PDB file of C-alpha atoms in Angstrom:
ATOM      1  CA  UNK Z   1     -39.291 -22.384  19.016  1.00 55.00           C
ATOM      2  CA  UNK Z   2     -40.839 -18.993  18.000  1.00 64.00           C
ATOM      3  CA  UNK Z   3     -43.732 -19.551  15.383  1.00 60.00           C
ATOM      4  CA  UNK Z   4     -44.864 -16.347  12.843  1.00 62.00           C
ATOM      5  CA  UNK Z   5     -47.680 -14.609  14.188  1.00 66.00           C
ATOM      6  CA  UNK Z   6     -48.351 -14.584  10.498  1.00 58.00           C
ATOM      7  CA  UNK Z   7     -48.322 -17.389   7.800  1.00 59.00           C
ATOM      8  CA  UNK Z   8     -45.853 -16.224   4.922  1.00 60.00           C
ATOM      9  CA  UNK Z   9     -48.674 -15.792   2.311  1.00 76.00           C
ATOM     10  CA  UNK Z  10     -50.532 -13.403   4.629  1.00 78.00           C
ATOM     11  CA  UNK Z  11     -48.894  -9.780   3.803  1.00 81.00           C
ATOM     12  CA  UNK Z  12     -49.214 -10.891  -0.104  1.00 82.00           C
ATOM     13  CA  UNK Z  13     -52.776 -11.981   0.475  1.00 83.00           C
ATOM     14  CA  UNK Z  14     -53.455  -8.828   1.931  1.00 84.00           C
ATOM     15  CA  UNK Z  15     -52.168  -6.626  -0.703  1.00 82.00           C
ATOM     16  CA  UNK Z  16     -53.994  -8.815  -3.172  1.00 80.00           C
ATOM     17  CA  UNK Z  17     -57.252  -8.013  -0.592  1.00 80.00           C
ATOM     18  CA  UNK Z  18     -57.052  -3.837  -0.523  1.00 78.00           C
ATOM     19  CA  UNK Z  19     -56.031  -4.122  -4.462  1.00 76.00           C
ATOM     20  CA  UNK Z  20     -59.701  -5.587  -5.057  1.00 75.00           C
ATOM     21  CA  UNK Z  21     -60.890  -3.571  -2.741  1.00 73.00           C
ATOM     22  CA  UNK Z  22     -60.355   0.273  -3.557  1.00 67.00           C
ATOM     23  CA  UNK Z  23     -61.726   0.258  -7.343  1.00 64.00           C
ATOM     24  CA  UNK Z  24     -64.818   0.108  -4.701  1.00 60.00           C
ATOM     25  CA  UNK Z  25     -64.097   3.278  -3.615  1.00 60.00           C
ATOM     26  CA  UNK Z  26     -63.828   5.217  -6.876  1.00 60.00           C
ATOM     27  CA  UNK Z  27     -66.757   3.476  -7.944  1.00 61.00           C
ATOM     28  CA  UNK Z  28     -68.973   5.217  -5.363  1.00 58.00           C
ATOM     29  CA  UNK Z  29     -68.894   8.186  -7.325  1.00 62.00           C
ATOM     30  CA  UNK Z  30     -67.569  10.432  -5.599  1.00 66.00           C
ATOM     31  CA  UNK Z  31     -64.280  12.164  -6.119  1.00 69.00           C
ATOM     32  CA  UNK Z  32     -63.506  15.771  -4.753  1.00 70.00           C
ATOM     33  CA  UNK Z  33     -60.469  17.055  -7.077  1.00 70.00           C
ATOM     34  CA  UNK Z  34     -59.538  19.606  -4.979  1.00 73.00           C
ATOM     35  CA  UNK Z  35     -55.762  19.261  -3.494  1.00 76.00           C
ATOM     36  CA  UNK Z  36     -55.526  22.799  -2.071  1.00 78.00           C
ATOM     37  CA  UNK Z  37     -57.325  25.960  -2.152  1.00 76.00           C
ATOM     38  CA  UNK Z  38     -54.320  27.935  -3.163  1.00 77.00           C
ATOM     39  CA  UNK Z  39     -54.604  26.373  -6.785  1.00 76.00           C
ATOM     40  CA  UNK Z  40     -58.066  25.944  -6.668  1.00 76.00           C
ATOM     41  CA  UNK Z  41     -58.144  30.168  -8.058  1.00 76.00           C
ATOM     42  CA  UNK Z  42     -56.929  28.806 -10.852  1.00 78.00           C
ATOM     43  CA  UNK Z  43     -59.018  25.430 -11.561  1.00 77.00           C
ATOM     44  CA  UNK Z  44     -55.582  23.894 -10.537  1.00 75.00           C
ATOM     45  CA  UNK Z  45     -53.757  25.062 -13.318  1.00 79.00           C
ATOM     46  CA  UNK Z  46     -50.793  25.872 -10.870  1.00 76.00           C
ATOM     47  CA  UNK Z  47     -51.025  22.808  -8.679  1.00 71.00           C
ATOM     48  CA  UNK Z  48     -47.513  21.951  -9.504  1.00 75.00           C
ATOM     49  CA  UNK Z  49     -45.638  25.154  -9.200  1.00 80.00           C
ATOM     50  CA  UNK Z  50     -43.687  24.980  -5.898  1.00 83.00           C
ATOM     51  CA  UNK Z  51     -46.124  27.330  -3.818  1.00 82.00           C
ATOM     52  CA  UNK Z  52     -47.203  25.623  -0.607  1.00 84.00           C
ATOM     53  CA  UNK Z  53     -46.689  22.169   0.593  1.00 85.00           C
ATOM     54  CA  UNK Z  54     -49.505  21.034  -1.337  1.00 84.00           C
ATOM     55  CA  UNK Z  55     -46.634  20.928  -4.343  1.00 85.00           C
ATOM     56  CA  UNK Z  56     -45.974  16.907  -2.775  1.00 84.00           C
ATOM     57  CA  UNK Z  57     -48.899  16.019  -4.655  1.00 82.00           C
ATOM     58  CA  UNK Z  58     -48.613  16.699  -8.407  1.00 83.00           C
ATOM     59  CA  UNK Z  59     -44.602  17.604  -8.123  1.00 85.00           C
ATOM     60  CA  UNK Z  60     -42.837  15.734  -4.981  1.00 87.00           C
ATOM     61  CA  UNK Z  61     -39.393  17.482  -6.447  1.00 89.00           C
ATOM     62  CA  UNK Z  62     -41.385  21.094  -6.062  1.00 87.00           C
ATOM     63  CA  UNK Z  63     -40.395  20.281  -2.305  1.00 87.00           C
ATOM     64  CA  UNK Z  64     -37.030  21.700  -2.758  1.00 89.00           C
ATOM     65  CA  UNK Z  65     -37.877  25.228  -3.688  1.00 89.00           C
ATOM     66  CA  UNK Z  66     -39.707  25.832  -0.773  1.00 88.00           C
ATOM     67  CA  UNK Z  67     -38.381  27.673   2.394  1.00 89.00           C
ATOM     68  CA  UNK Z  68     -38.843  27.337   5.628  1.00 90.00           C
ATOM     69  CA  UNK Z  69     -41.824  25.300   7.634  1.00 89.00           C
ATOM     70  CA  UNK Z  70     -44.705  24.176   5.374  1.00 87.00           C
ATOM     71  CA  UNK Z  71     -47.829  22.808   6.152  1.00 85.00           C
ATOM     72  CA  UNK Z  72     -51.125  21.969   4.114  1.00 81.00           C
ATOM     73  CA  UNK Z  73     -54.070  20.243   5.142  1.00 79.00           C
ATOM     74  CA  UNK Z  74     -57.527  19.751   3.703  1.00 76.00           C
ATOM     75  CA  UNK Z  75     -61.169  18.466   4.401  1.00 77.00           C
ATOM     76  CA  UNK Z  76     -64.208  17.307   2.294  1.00 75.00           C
ATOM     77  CA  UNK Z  77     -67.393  16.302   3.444  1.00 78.00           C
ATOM     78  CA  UNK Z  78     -70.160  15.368   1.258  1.00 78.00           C
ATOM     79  CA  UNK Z  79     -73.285  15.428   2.498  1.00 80.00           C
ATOM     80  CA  UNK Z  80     -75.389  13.134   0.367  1.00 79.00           C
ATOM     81  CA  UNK Z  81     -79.328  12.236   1.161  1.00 84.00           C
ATOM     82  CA  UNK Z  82     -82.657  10.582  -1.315  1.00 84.00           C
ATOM     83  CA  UNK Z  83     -85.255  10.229  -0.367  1.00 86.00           C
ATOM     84  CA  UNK Z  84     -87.314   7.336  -2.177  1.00 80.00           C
ATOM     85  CA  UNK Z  85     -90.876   7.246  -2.293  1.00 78.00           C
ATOM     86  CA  UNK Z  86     -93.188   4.026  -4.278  1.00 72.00           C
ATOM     87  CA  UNK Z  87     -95.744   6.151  -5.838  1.00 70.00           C
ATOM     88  CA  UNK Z  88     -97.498   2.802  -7.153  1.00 69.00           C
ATOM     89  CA  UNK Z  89     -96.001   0.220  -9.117  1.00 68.00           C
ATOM     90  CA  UNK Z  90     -97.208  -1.371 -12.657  1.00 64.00           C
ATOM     91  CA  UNK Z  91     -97.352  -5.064 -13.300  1.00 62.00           C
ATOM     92  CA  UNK Z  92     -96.797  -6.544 -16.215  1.00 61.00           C
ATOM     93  CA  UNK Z  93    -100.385  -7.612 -16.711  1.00 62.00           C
ATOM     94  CA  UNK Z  94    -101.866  -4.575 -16.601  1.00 60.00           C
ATOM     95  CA  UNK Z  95     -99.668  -3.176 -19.315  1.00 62.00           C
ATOM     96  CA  UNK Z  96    -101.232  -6.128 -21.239  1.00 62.00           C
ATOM     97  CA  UNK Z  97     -98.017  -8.389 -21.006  1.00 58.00           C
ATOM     98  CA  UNK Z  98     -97.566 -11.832 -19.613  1.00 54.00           C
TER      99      UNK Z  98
END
């Protein structure tokens, strides 16, 4: 007798796990908007017209217009860094609180 390597409710538990998890990921703050140079000229006022492969994005159906081979591919980095220093702190009693 072959038991799942899975329980049933695992794959639906899972879903229900990433689901929670990427509002995480917008709420880091940072988004880069930029789907491909080509219609970044134009402050992506183009980014549907069928182009380059980069049409997939905003237009999947743009894909038909194109000829021949197609390729896109893009990269962001963001290269964040604090620095945090404690200049002194205040307590409430010397404010003349508490």
């Amino acid at each position: 007798m072959n038991s799942p390597r899975f329980p049933v409710g695992a794959k639906p538990l899972a879903v229900a796990l990433m689901s929670c998890l990427s509002p995480l990921a917008w709420s880091a703050g940072a988004e880069v908007p930029v789907i491909a140079i080509s219609s970044q000229g134009t402050s992506n006022a183009n980014s549907a017209e069928a182009n380059d492969a980069s049409v997939i994005f905003y237009n999947p159906a743009g894909m038909s217009r194109l000829r021949g081979t197609n390729v896109s591919a893009a990269f962001a980095m963001i290269a964040a860094t604090a620095k945090v220093e404690d200049m002194g702190t205040t307590r409430l009693q010397d404010m003349g609180q508490a």
